[in-house]
Coordinates of C-alpha atoms and ligand atoms in Angstrom, one line a residue:
M12 CA 8.6 -94.5 190.6
S13 CA 6.2 -91.7 191.4
E14 CA 2.4 -92.2 191.4
Q15 CA 0.9 -91.5 188.0
T16 CA -2.5 -90.6 186.6
P17 CA -4.5 -93.7 185.6
A18 CA -4.7 -94.1 181.8
S19 CA -8.2 -93.9 180.3
G20 CA -7.2 -96.0 177.3
P21 CA -8.6 -95.2 173.9
I22 CA -11.6 -92.8 174.1
T23 CA -13.9 -93.0 171.2
G24 CA -15.3 -89.8 169.7
G25 CA -12.6 -87.5 170.9
P26 CA -12.3 -84.2 169.1
A27 CA -9.7 -83.8 166.3
D28 CA -8.7 -80.5 167.8
P29 CA -5.5 -81.0 169.8
E30 CA -6.3 -77.9 171.9
H31 CA -8.9 -80.2 173.6
D32 CA -6.0 -81.6 175.6
A33 CA -4.0 -78.4 175.8
T34 CA -3.3 -78.9 179.5
A35 CA -2.1 -82.5 179.2
A36 CA 1.6 -83.4 178.8
Y37 CA 1.7 -85.2 175.5
G38 CA 4.1 -88.1 175.2
L39 CA 4.7 -87.5 171.5
D40 CA 5.4 -84.4 169.5
R41 CA 2.2 -83.3 167.7
A42 CA 3.9 -82.6 164.4
Y43 CA 5.4 -86.1 164.5
V44 CA 2.0 -87.6 165.2
A45 CA 0.5 -85.6 162.3
S46 CA 3.3 -86.8 159.9
L47 CA 2.3 -90.4 160.8
T48 CA -1.5 -90.1 160.8
R49 CA -1.6 -88.4 157.4
R50 CA -1.0 -91.8 155.9
L51 CA -4.3 -93.2 157.1
V52 CA -7.1 -93.6 154.6
S53 CA -9.7 -91.6 156.5
T54 CA -12.5 -89.2 155.4
T55 CA -14.8 -89.5 158.4
G56 CA -13.5 -86.5 160.4
E57 CA -13.8 -88.7 163.5
T58 CA -10.9 -89.5 165.8
V59 CA -10.1 -91.8 168.7
A60 CA -8.0 -90.4 171.5
V61 CA -5.3 -92.8 172.5
A62 CA -3.4 -92.7 175.8
S63 CA -0.3 -94.5 176.8
P64 CA -0.2 -97.3 179.4
I65 CA 2.7 -95.3 180.7
G66 CA 1.0 -93.1 183.2
G67 CA -2.0 -92.5 181.0
T68 CA -0.1 -90.0 179.0
P69 CA -2.1 -88.7 176.0
L70 CA -0.6 -89.7 172.7
A71 CA -2.8 -88.8 169.8
H72 CA -6.2 -88.4 168.3
V73 CA -6.2 -91.1 165.6
P74 CA -8.4 -90.5 162.5
Q75 CA -10.9 -93.2 161.9
S76 CA -11.7 -95.0 158.6
S77 CA -15.2 -95.8 157.4
T78 CA -16.1 -98.9 155.3
A79 CA -16.0 -96.6 152.3
D80 CA -12.4 -95.6 153.2
V81 CA -11.6 -99.3 153.4
A82 CA -13.0 -99.7 149.8
E83 CA -10.9 -96.8 148.7
A84 CA -7.8 -98.2 150.3
F85 CA -8.4 -101.5 148.4
A86 CA -9.0 -99.6 145.1
R87 CA -5.7 -97.7 145.5
A88 CA -3.8 -100.9 146.5
R89 CA -5.3 -102.8 143.6
R90 CA -4.0 -100.2 141.1
A91 CA -0.6 -100.2 142.7
Q92 CA -0.4 -104.0 142.7
V93 CA -0.5 -104.2 139.0
S94 CA 2.8 -102.4 138.4
W95 CA 4.4 -103.7 141.6
S96 CA 3.9 -107.3 140.6
A97 CA 5.6 -106.4 137.3
T98 CA 8.8 -105.2 139.0
S99 CA 11.7 -107.7 139.1
L100 CA 12.0 -110.0 142.1
D101 CA 15.5 -108.7 142.6
D102 CA 14.3 -105.2 142.9
R103 CA 11.6 -106.3 145.4
A104 CA 14.2 -108.2 147.4
A105 CA 16.6 -105.2 147.4
A106 CA 13.9 -103.1 148.9
L107 CA 13.6 -105.6 151.7
L108 CA 17.3 -105.4 152.4
R109 CA 17.1 -101.6 152.6
L110 CA 14.2 -102.1 155.1
H111 CA 16.4 -104.4 157.1
D112 CA 19.0 -101.6 157.5
L113 CA 16.4 -98.9 158.1
L114 CA 14.9 -101.0 161.0
L115 CA 18.2 -101.3 162.6
D116 CA 19.2 -97.7 162.0
R117 CA 15.9 -96.3 163.3
Q118 CA 15.5 -98.6 166.2
E119 CA 15.5 -95.9 168.9
E120 CA 12.6 -94.1 167.3
L121 CA 10.7 -97.4 166.7
I122 CA 11.3 -98.7 170.2
D123 CA 10.2 -95.3 171.8
L124 CA 6.9 -95.4 169.9
V125 CA 6.2 -99.1 170.6
V126 CA 6.8 -98.5 174.3
W127 CA 4.6 -95.4 174.4
E128 CA 1.8 -97.2 172.7
S129 CA 2.0 -100.6 174.5
G130 CA 3.7 -99.9 177.8
K131 CA 6.0 -102.9 177.3
A132 CA 9.6 -103.2 178.5
R133 CA 12.1 -101.6 176.2
K134 CA 13.9 -105.0 175.7
D135 CA 10.7 -106.5 174.5
A136 CA 10.3 -103.7 172.0
Y137 CA 13.8 -104.2 170.8
L138 CA 12.9 -107.9 170.0
E139 CA 10.3 -106.6 167.6
V140 CA 12.9 -104.7 165.7
A141 CA 15.2 -107.7 165.7
H142 CA 12.5 -110.1 164.5
L143 CA 11.5 -107.9 161.6
A144 CA 15.2 -107.5 160.6
L145 CA 15.5 -111.3 160.6
T146 CA 12.2 -111.5 158.5
A147 CA 13.3 -109.0 156.0
R148 CA 16.7 -110.6 155.5
Y149 CA 15.3 -114.2 155.3
Y150 CA 12.7 -113.4 152.7
A151 CA 15.1 -111.2 150.6
R152 CA 17.7 -113.9 150.5
T153 CA 15.3 -116.7 149.8
A154 CA 13.1 -114.9 147.3
H155 CA 14.2 -116.9 144.3
E156 CA 14.0 -120.2 146.2
H157 CA 10.4 -119.6 147.1
L158 CA 9.1 -117.7 144.1
D159 CA 10.9 -118.7 140.9
T160 CA 9.0 -120.8 138.4
R161 CA 9.8 -124.4 139.2
R162 CA 10.1 -127.4 136.8
V163 CA 8.2 -130.5 137.9
G164 CA 8.0 -134.0 136.4
G165 CA 5.6 -133.9 133.4
M166 CA 3.1 -136.7 132.6
F167 CA 5.5 -138.2 130.0
P168 CA 9.3 -137.5 130.2
V169 CA 10.5 -135.3 127.3
L170 CA 7.0 -135.1 125.8
T171 CA 5.4 -133.1 128.6
R172 CA 7.1 -130.1 130.1
A173 CA 5.4 -129.0 133.4
E174 CA 6.2 -126.0 135.5
V175 CA 4.6 -124.2 138.4
N176 CA 4.4 -120.4 138.6
R177 CA 3.8 -118.5 141.9
V178 CA 1.2 -115.9 141.0
P179 CA 0.4 -113.2 143.6
K180 CA -3.1 -113.3 145.1
G181 CA -3.6 -109.6 144.6
V182 CA -4.4 -107.4 147.6
V183 CA -3.9 -109.0 151.0
G184 CA -5.8 -107.8 154.1
I185 CA -3.8 -107.9 157.3
I186 CA -5.6 -107.6 160.6
S187 CA -3.3 -107.4 163.6
P188 CA -3.4 -107.2 167.4
W189 CA -1.8 -104.8 169.9
N190 CA 0.6 -107.1 171.7
Y191 CA 3.6 -106.8 169.2
P192 CA 2.5 -103.6 167.4
L193 CA 5.6 -103.4 165.2
T194 CA 6.2 -107.1 164.5
M195 CA 2.5 -107.8 163.9
A196 CA 2.1 -104.8 161.6
L197 CA 4.9 -105.9 159.3
C198 CA 6.1 -109.5 159.6
D199 CA 3.2 -111.0 157.7
G200 CA 3.2 -108.2 155.1
I201 CA 6.9 -108.5 154.2
P202 CA 6.4 -111.8 152.3
A203 CA 3.1 -110.6 150.9
L204 CA 4.9 -107.6 149.2
L205 CA 7.8 -109.7 148.1
A206 CA 5.5 -112.1 146.3
G207 CA 4.0 -109.2 144.3
N208 CA 0.9 -108.4 146.4
A209 CA -0.3 -105.1 147.8
V210 CA -1.5 -104.9 151.4
V211 CA -4.3 -103.1 153.3
S212 CA -3.4 -103.2 157.0
K213 CA -5.7 -102.7 159.9
P214 CA -3.8 -102.5 163.2
D215 CA -5.4 -102.6 166.6
A216 CA -6.9 -99.2 167.8
Q217 CA -4.3 -98.9 170.6
T218 CA -1.3 -99.3 168.3
V219 CA -2.1 -97.4 165.0
L220 CA 0.9 -95.0 165.2
T221 CA 3.5 -97.8 165.3
A222 CA 1.8 -99.4 162.2
L223 CA 2.0 -96.0 160.5
L224 CA 5.7 -95.6 161.3
A225 CA 6.2 -99.1 159.8
A226 CA 4.4 -98.0 156.6
Q227 CA 6.7 -94.9 156.5
L228 CA 9.8 -97.1 156.7
L229 CA 8.5 -99.3 153.8
E230 CA 8.2 -96.2 151.7
E231 CA 11.7 -95.0 152.6
A232 CA 13.0 -98.5 151.8
G233 CA 11.6 -98.1 148.2
F234 CA 8.2 -99.8 148.3
P235 CA 5.7 -97.7 146.3
P236 CA 3.6 -96.0 148.9
E237 CA 0.3 -97.1 147.4
T238 CA 1.2 -100.7 147.8
W239 CA 0.7 -100.4 151.6
Q240 CA -2.5 -98.9 152.8
V241 CA -3.4 -98.4 156.5
V242 CA -6.9 -98.0 157.8
A243 CA -8.1 -97.6 161.4
G244 CA -11.3 -98.3 163.2
P245 CA -13.4 -100.7 165.2
G246 CA -12.6 -104.3 164.6
A247 CA -16.0 -105.6 163.6
E248 CA -16.7 -102.7 161.2
V249 CA -13.3 -101.9 159.6
G250 CA -12.0 -105.5 160.0
G251 CA -15.2 -106.8 158.5
A252 CA -14.7 -104.5 155.5
I253 CA -11.2 -105.9 155.1
V254 CA -12.6 -109.4 154.8
A255 CA -15.2 -108.2 152.4
H256 CA -12.6 -106.8 149.9
A257 CA -9.4 -108.8 150.3
D258 CA -8.1 -111.5 148.0
Y259 CA -6.6 -113.2 151.1
V260 CA -6.7 -112.4 154.8
C261 CA -3.9 -112.8 157.3
F262 CA -5.4 -112.4 160.8
T263 CA -3.6 -112.5 164.1
G264 CA -5.6 -112.2 167.3
S265 CA -8.0 -114.1 169.5
T266 CA -9.5 -117.5 168.6
A267 CA -13.0 -116.0 169.0
T268 CA -12.3 -113.3 166.4
G269 CA -10.5 -115.9 164.2
R270 CA -13.7 -117.9 163.9
I271 CA -15.5 -114.8 162.7
I272 CA -12.8 -114.1 160.1
A273 CA -12.8 -117.7 158.9
K274 CA -16.6 -117.6 158.4
G275 CA -16.3 -114.4 156.4
C276 CA -13.5 -115.8 154.2
A277 CA -15.4 -119.0 153.7
E278 CA -18.4 -117.0 152.5
R279 CA -16.2 -115.3 149.9
L280 CA -14.2 -118.5 149.1
I281 CA -10.9 -116.7 149.8
G282 CA -8.1 -118.1 151.8
C283 CA -6.9 -117.0 155.2
S284 CA -4.3 -117.7 157.7
L285 CA -5.2 -117.4 161.4
E286 CA -2.6 -116.9 164.1
L287 CA -4.6 -117.3 167.3
G288 CA -4.3 -117.8 171.0
G289 CA -2.5 -120.4 173.1
K290 CA -2.2 -121.9 176.6
N291 CA 1.3 -123.0 176.1
P292 CA 3.0 -125.7 178.2
M293 CA 6.6 -125.9 179.3
L294 CA 8.0 -129.2 180.4
V295 CA 11.0 -129.4 182.7
L296 CA 12.3 -133.0 182.6
R297 CA 14.1 -134.8 185.4
D298 CA 17.5 -134.4 183.7
A299 CA 17.1 -130.7 183.0
D300 CA 19.7 -128.1 184.0
V301 CA 17.5 -126.7 186.7
S302 CA 19.2 -123.3 186.9
R303 CA 19.0 -122.8 183.1
A304 CA 15.4 -124.0 183.1
A305 CA 14.4 -121.5 185.8
E306 CA 16.1 -118.6 184.0
G307 CA 14.4 -119.8 180.8
A308 CA 11.1 -119.9 182.6
T309 CA 11.3 -116.2 183.5
R310 CA 11.6 -115.4 179.9
A311 CA 9.0 -118.0 178.8
V312 CA 6.4 -116.7 181.2
F313 CA 7.0 -113.0 181.7
S314 CA 8.3 -111.6 178.4
N315 CA 6.1 -108.8 177.3
A316 CA 4.3 -109.1 180.6
G317 CA 2.9 -112.4 179.4
Q318 CA 1.0 -110.7 176.6
L319 CA 2.7 -113.0 174.0
C320 CA 0.9 -115.6 172.1
V321 CA 3.8 -118.1 172.5
S322 CA 4.5 -117.4 176.2
M323 CA 4.1 -120.2 178.7
E324 CA 1.1 -120.3 181.1
R325 CA 1.4 -123.9 182.2
L326 CA 4.6 -125.3 183.7
F327 CA 5.0 -129.0 184.2
V328 CA 8.0 -130.1 186.3
A329 CA 9.3 -133.6 187.0
D330 CA 8.8 -134.7 190.5
Q331 CA 12.6 -135.3 191.0
V332 CA 13.5 -131.6 190.4
Y333 CA 10.2 -129.9 191.3
D334 CA 11.3 -128.3 194.6
R335 CA 14.7 -127.2 193.3
F336 CA 13.1 -125.7 190.2
V337 CA 10.4 -123.9 192.1
D338 CA 12.9 -122.3 194.5
A339 CA 15.1 -121.1 191.6
F340 CA 12.2 -119.9 189.5
V341 CA 10.5 -118.0 192.4
S342 CA 13.7 -116.3 193.5
R343 CA 14.6 -115.3 189.9
T344 CA 11.1 -113.9 189.4
Q345 CA 11.4 -111.9 192.6
A346 CA 14.6 -110.4 191.4
M347 CA 13.0 -109.0 188.2
T348 CA 12.3 -105.3 187.9
L349 CA 8.8 -104.2 187.2
G350 CA 7.7 -100.9 185.8
A351 CA 6.2 -98.7 183.1
S352 CA 8.8 -96.5 181.5
Q353 CA 11.1 -96.0 178.5
D354 CA 14.0 -97.1 180.6
W355 CA 16.1 -100.2 179.6
S356 CA 16.2 -101.3 183.3
V357 CA 12.6 -102.6 183.2
D358 CA 12.4 -106.4 183.0
I359 CA 8.6 -106.6 183.0
G360 CA 6.6 -103.8 181.6
S361 CA 3.0 -102.8 181.9
L362 CA -0.1 -104.5 180.6
I363 CA -1.6 -102.6 177.8
S364 CA -5.1 -101.7 179.0
Q365 CA -7.7 -101.8 181.7
A366 CA -9.3 -104.8 179.9
Q367 CA -6.1 -106.8 180.1
L368 CA -5.7 -105.8 183.8
D369 CA -9.3 -106.9 184.5
T370 CA -8.7 -110.4 182.9
V371 CA -5.4 -111.0 184.7
T372 CA -6.9 -109.8 188.1
R373 CA -10.0 -112.0 187.6
H374 CA -8.0 -115.1 186.7
V375 CA -5.8 -114.7 189.8
E376 CA -8.6 -113.9 192.2
D377 CA -10.7 -116.8 190.9
A378 CA -7.8 -119.2 191.3
V379 CA -7.1 -118.0 194.9
A380 CA -10.8 -118.1 195.8
K381 CA -10.9 -121.7 194.7
G382 CA -7.8 -122.8 196.6
A383 CA -4.7 -122.0 194.5
R384 CA -1.6 -120.7 196.3
V385 CA 0.3 -117.6 195.2
L386 CA 4.0 -118.4 195.4
T387 CA 5.0 -114.9 194.4
G388 CA 3.2 -111.8 192.9
G389 CA -0.6 -111.7 192.6
R390 CA -1.1 -108.0 192.9
H391 CA -1.9 -105.0 190.8
R392 CA 0.7 -102.3 191.2
P393 CA -0.9 -98.9 190.5
D394 CA 2.1 -97.3 192.2
L395 CA 4.2 -98.3 189.2
G396 CA 1.8 -97.7 186.5
P397 CA -2.0 -97.8 185.9
F398 CA -1.9 -101.4 184.4
V399 CA 1.2 -102.9 186.0
F400 CA 0.6 -106.3 187.5
E401 CA 3.2 -108.4 189.4
P402 CA 4.7 -111.5 187.9
T403 CA 2.6 -114.2 189.5
I404 CA 3.4 -117.9 190.1
L405 CA 0.5 -120.1 191.1
E406 CA 0.5 -123.6 192.6
G407 CA -2.5 -125.9 193.2
V408 CA -4.5 -124.8 190.1
S409 CA -7.3 -127.1 189.2
A410 CA -9.7 -127.6 186.3
D411 CA -12.5 -125.6 187.9
M412 CA -10.4 -122.4 187.8
E413 CA -10.5 -120.0 184.9
C414 CA -6.7 -119.9 184.5
F415 CA -6.5 -123.7 184.1
G416 CA -7.5 -123.8 180.4
K417 CA -8.3 -120.3 179.3
E418 CA -5.6 -118.0 178.0
T419 CA -4.8 -115.3 180.6
F420 CA -2.5 -113.3 178.3
G421 CA -0.7 -111.8 181.3
P422 CA 2.2 -112.5 183.7
V423 CA 0.6 -115.5 185.4
V424 CA 1.7 -119.1 185.3
S425 CA 0.5 -122.3 187.0
L426 CA 2.9 -124.9 188.2
Y427 CA 2.2 -128.6 188.1
R428 CA 4.2 -131.6 189.2
F429 CA 4.5 -134.7 186.9
H430 CA 5.6 -138.3 187.6
S431 CA 6.3 -139.7 184.1
E432 CA 7.0 -138.2 180.7
D433 CA 3.9 -139.9 179.3
E434 CA 1.8 -138.1 181.9
A435 CA 3.5 -134.8 181.1
V436 CA 2.9 -135.1 177.4
E437 CA -0.8 -136.0 178.0
R438 CA -1.3 -133.0 180.2
A439 CA 0.6 -130.7 177.8
N440 CA -1.8 -131.9 175.0
D441 CA -4.9 -131.3 177.1
G442 CA -7.2 -128.4 176.2
A443 CA -8.2 -126.7 173.0
Y444 CA -5.0 -124.9 172.0
G445 CA -1.8 -126.1 170.3
L446 CA 0.5 -123.1 169.6
N447 CA 3.9 -123.4 171.3
A448 CA 5.6 -125.7 173.8
S449 CA 9.0 -125.8 175.5
V450 CA 11.0 -128.8 176.7
W451 CA 14.0 -128.6 179.0
T452 CA 16.4 -131.6 179.2
R453 CA 20.1 -132.3 179.0
D454 CA 19.4 -135.0 176.5
T455 CA 18.4 -132.9 173.5
A456 CA 17.7 -135.9 171.2
R457 CA 15.2 -137.1 173.8
G458 CA 13.8 -133.6 173.9
R459 CA 13.3 -133.6 170.1
A460 CA 11.7 -137.0 170.2
L461 CA 9.3 -135.8 172.9
A462 CA 8.5 -132.7 170.8
R463 CA 7.0 -134.9 168.1
R464 CA 4.4 -136.1 170.5
I465 CA 3.3 -132.6 171.6
R466 CA 0.4 -131.2 169.5
C467 CA 1.8 -127.7 169.1
G468 CA 2.9 -125.9 165.9
T469 CA 6.3 -125.0 167.5
V470 CA 8.3 -126.7 170.1
N471 CA 11.5 -125.3 171.6
V472 CA 14.1 -127.5 173.3
N473 CA 16.0 -125.7 176.0
E474 CA 14.5 -122.3 175.0
A475 CA 11.1 -120.8 175.5
Y476 CA 9.9 -119.5 172.2
G477 CA 12.8 -117.4 170.6
A478 CA 14.5 -120.4 169.0
T479 CA 11.6 -121.2 166.7
F480 CA 10.3 -117.7 166.3
G481 CA 13.8 -116.4 165.4
S482 CA 14.4 -119.3 162.9
L483 CA 12.7 -117.7 159.9
G484 CA 13.0 -120.8 157.7
A485 CA 10.9 -122.7 160.2
P486 CA 7.1 -122.2 159.8
M487 CA 5.3 -120.8 162.9
G488 CA 1.6 -121.2 163.7
G489 CA -0.9 -123.2 165.6
M490 CA -2.5 -126.6 165.6
R491 CA -6.1 -127.1 166.8
E492 CA -7.8 -123.9 168.0
S493 CA -4.5 -122.0 167.9
G494 CA -4.8 -121.3 164.2
L495 CA -4.7 -122.2 160.5
G496 CA -1.8 -121.8 158.2
R497 CA 1.7 -120.7 159.0
R498 CA 3.9 -117.6 159.0
Q499 CA 7.6 -117.8 158.2
G500 CA 9.4 -120.2 156.0
A501 CA 8.1 -121.4 152.6
E502 CA 4.5 -121.6 154.0
G503 CA 4.7 -118.0 155.1
I504 CA 5.1 -116.7 151.6
H505 CA 3.4 -119.4 149.5
R506 CA 0.1 -118.5 151.3
Y507 CA 0.1 -115.2 149.4
T508 CA 0.5 -116.9 146.0
E509 CA -1.6 -119.1 143.8
A510 CA 0.3 -122.1 142.5
Q511 CA -0.3 -121.9 138.7
S512 CA 0.6 -125.0 136.7
V513 CA 1.6 -124.7 133.1
A514 CA 2.2 -127.8 131.0
T515 CA 3.4 -127.8 127.4
Q516 CA 2.8 -130.9 125.3
R517 CA 5.2 -131.9 122.5
L518 CA 5.1 -134.3 119.5
V519 CA 2.2 -136.5 120.6
P520 CA -1.2 -135.6 122.0
I521 CA -2.6 -137.1 125.2
A522 CA -5.1 -139.0 123.1
P523 CA -5.1 -142.0 120.6
M524 CA -2.6 -141.3 117.8
L525 CA -2.8 -142.0 114.1
G526 CA -6.3 -143.6 114.1
M527 CA -5.5 -145.9 117.0
S528 CA -8.7 -147.2 118.8
E529 CA -9.4 -146.3 122.3
E530 CA -8.9 -149.9 123.4
T531 CA -5.4 -150.1 121.8
N532 CA -4.6 -146.7 123.2
A533 CA -5.5 -148.0 126.7
K534 CA -3.1 -150.9 126.2
V535 CA -0.2 -148.6 125.0
M536 CA -0.9 -146.3 127.9
T537 CA -0.9 -149.2 130.4
G538 CA 2.5 -150.4 129.0
A539 CA 3.9 -146.9 129.3
L540 CA 2.6 -146.6 132.9
R541 CA 4.3 -149.9 133.9
L542 CA 7.5 -148.8 132.2
L543 CA 7.5 -145.4 134.0
N544 CA 7.0 -147.2 137.4
K545 CA 9.9 -149.6 136.6
L546 CA 12.1 -146.7 135.8
G547 CA 11.3 -145.4 139.3
L548 CA 9.9 -142.1 138.2
A549 CA 7.5 -140.1 140.4
Ligands
NAD27 P1 -8.7 -109.6 169.0 O1 -9.1 -110.8 168.3 O2 -9.6 -108.9 169.9 O3 -8.2 -108.4 168.0 C1 -7.3 -108.7 167.0 C2 -7.5 -107.7 165.8 O4 -8.8 -108.1 165.2 C3 -7.6 -106.3 166.2 O5 -7.1 -105.5 165.1 C4 -9.1 -106.0 166.2 O6 -9.5 -104.7 166.0 C5 -9.6 -106.9 165.1 N1 -11.0 -107.4 165.2 C6 -11.7 -107.5 166.4 N2 -13.0 -108.0 166.0 C7 -13.0 -108.1 164.7 C8 -14.0 -108.6 163.8 N3 -15.2 -109.0 164.2 N4 -13.7 -108.7 162.5 C9 -12.5 -108.3 162.0 N5 -11.5 -107.9 162.9 C10 -11.8 -107.8 164.2 O7 -7.4 -110.0 169.7 P2 -6.5 -109.2 170.8 O8 -7.1 -109.3 172.1 O9 -6.2 -107.8 170.2 O10 -5.1 -110.0 170.7 C11 -4.8 -110.9 171.7 C12 -5.0 -112.3 171.1 O11 -4.1 -112.5 170.0 C13 -4.5 -113.4 172.1 O12 -5.4 -114.4 172.0 C14 -3.2 -113.8 171.5 O13 -2.8 -115.2 171.8 C15 -3.4 -113.7 170.0 N6 -2.1 -113.6 169.3 C16 -1.7 -114.6 168.5 C17 -0.5 -114.6 167.8 C18 0.0 -115.7 167.0 O14 0.9 -115.6 166.3 N7 -0.7 -116.9 167.1 C19 0.3 -113.4 167.9 C20 -0.2 -112.4 168.7 C21 -1.4 -112.4 169.4

């Protein structure tokens, strides 16, 4: 690949006038960009220039939203939510199935844009499309299961009829990161819409265009346009305004920002779900198929150039297979193609920004300076793209090194040898995070039993992360400092609803009847309670 101009990343305060960059070769058609950015709620007249990690190619000047624009977005969403929540659940589910088809039909356009904005490998961008299609289908087909009014046992059989309604929260604020621009823009919003909410979405500054294309697809699928608002701007200011107006906040991002969001939501007594960081462990047991595990490790560690919340940064390998595994893993890693382009041939794409490159470089240099060994990789590759970094395998990492316990969020993994499974579980559970884990063994029942001892929200047996992430009925989220709440499954949609209980009493009041004294009533009640227990009722 030829040498390219280094990307400058987002430049704040850039002029709205595209002539400003008249000499630059734009990666995207200007009319196309304008058709997307017109959806932003923005009256500031300010823009941010965004460049692609692919060669620093300029992409767009993205209009910025003020806190007043955020308030306006919520006002519009609130108006739209009233009629949206009155539409039938079948109509809402049908829109999701149309979205499913649109995502698959328009995948080339979606993938192109995701790759331009993020610099990721094309195959990683495709997985975003696939995950969203799975999400749309799952929630469309389970809409009634999750949202229909449900009868529950009343206080007294026959006399008390009790049921639970699922009432939408109102307007949900979604704050999302850059690493999966399409998935993160939509996957949490799909169940929110289905449950009858409207959404105000704030994507990361680097990936606003993808979020806007997602909003366009929602409209084409039949969701009323005002039910999905998009705002853009600095996290603290615009994200803070989201927290100030929302009825519920769904945040995905770093643990540090998650704490700020949680405090803001606590102050307003609104709920939030927090999908945060991880330092995920993979365990290769002594009976693992070493070749399969090594192949799985390349995906576990280097998918999305390691900028994946559920990717593995710590690899624990049983003593008996350590050497064989390391040989296989290193040689498979060295065979991977590295680059920054729209081409399907790229296995590992670019990091997204100078900031990510700085963190990855710092973690590797710090580890090497303190005695870690680089088995492969370890270098920035500006010849392939401004933020491209080699897939890197480290050995001899110790607790005094930054990459031991801190999330790198890049293509860097540390290898550790273990001597017993108890030791492996203990070390996997070490640290502050608890997002995702992976266990490799031929004895899958043993793998599942081991999973129960690992303090992570998801555990994959003989797979890295895709098996849980792609099983939409299975909740996904973090234990400990990796988050609060869950996306996917029943939890992923119920978070956007209030459980409202309605009980209807018949024939007798829940009080003494016909002049009965309180003492007699207590005796009658006690007899009834004993009887209900004898009958085995809940
Ligand atoms: P980040 O916390 O810096 O930013 C995430 C989002 O929050 C962005 O939209 C940003 O503009 C906004 N933001 C920043 N400060 C804010 C504030 N004070 N108030 C409100 N909003 C604010 O995270 P990042 O660096 O963009 O993303 C990487 C992190 O996200 C990693 O730690 C990764 O593990 C995590 N992540 C987690 C999941 C998951 O499902 N658990 C998925 C993807 C990424």
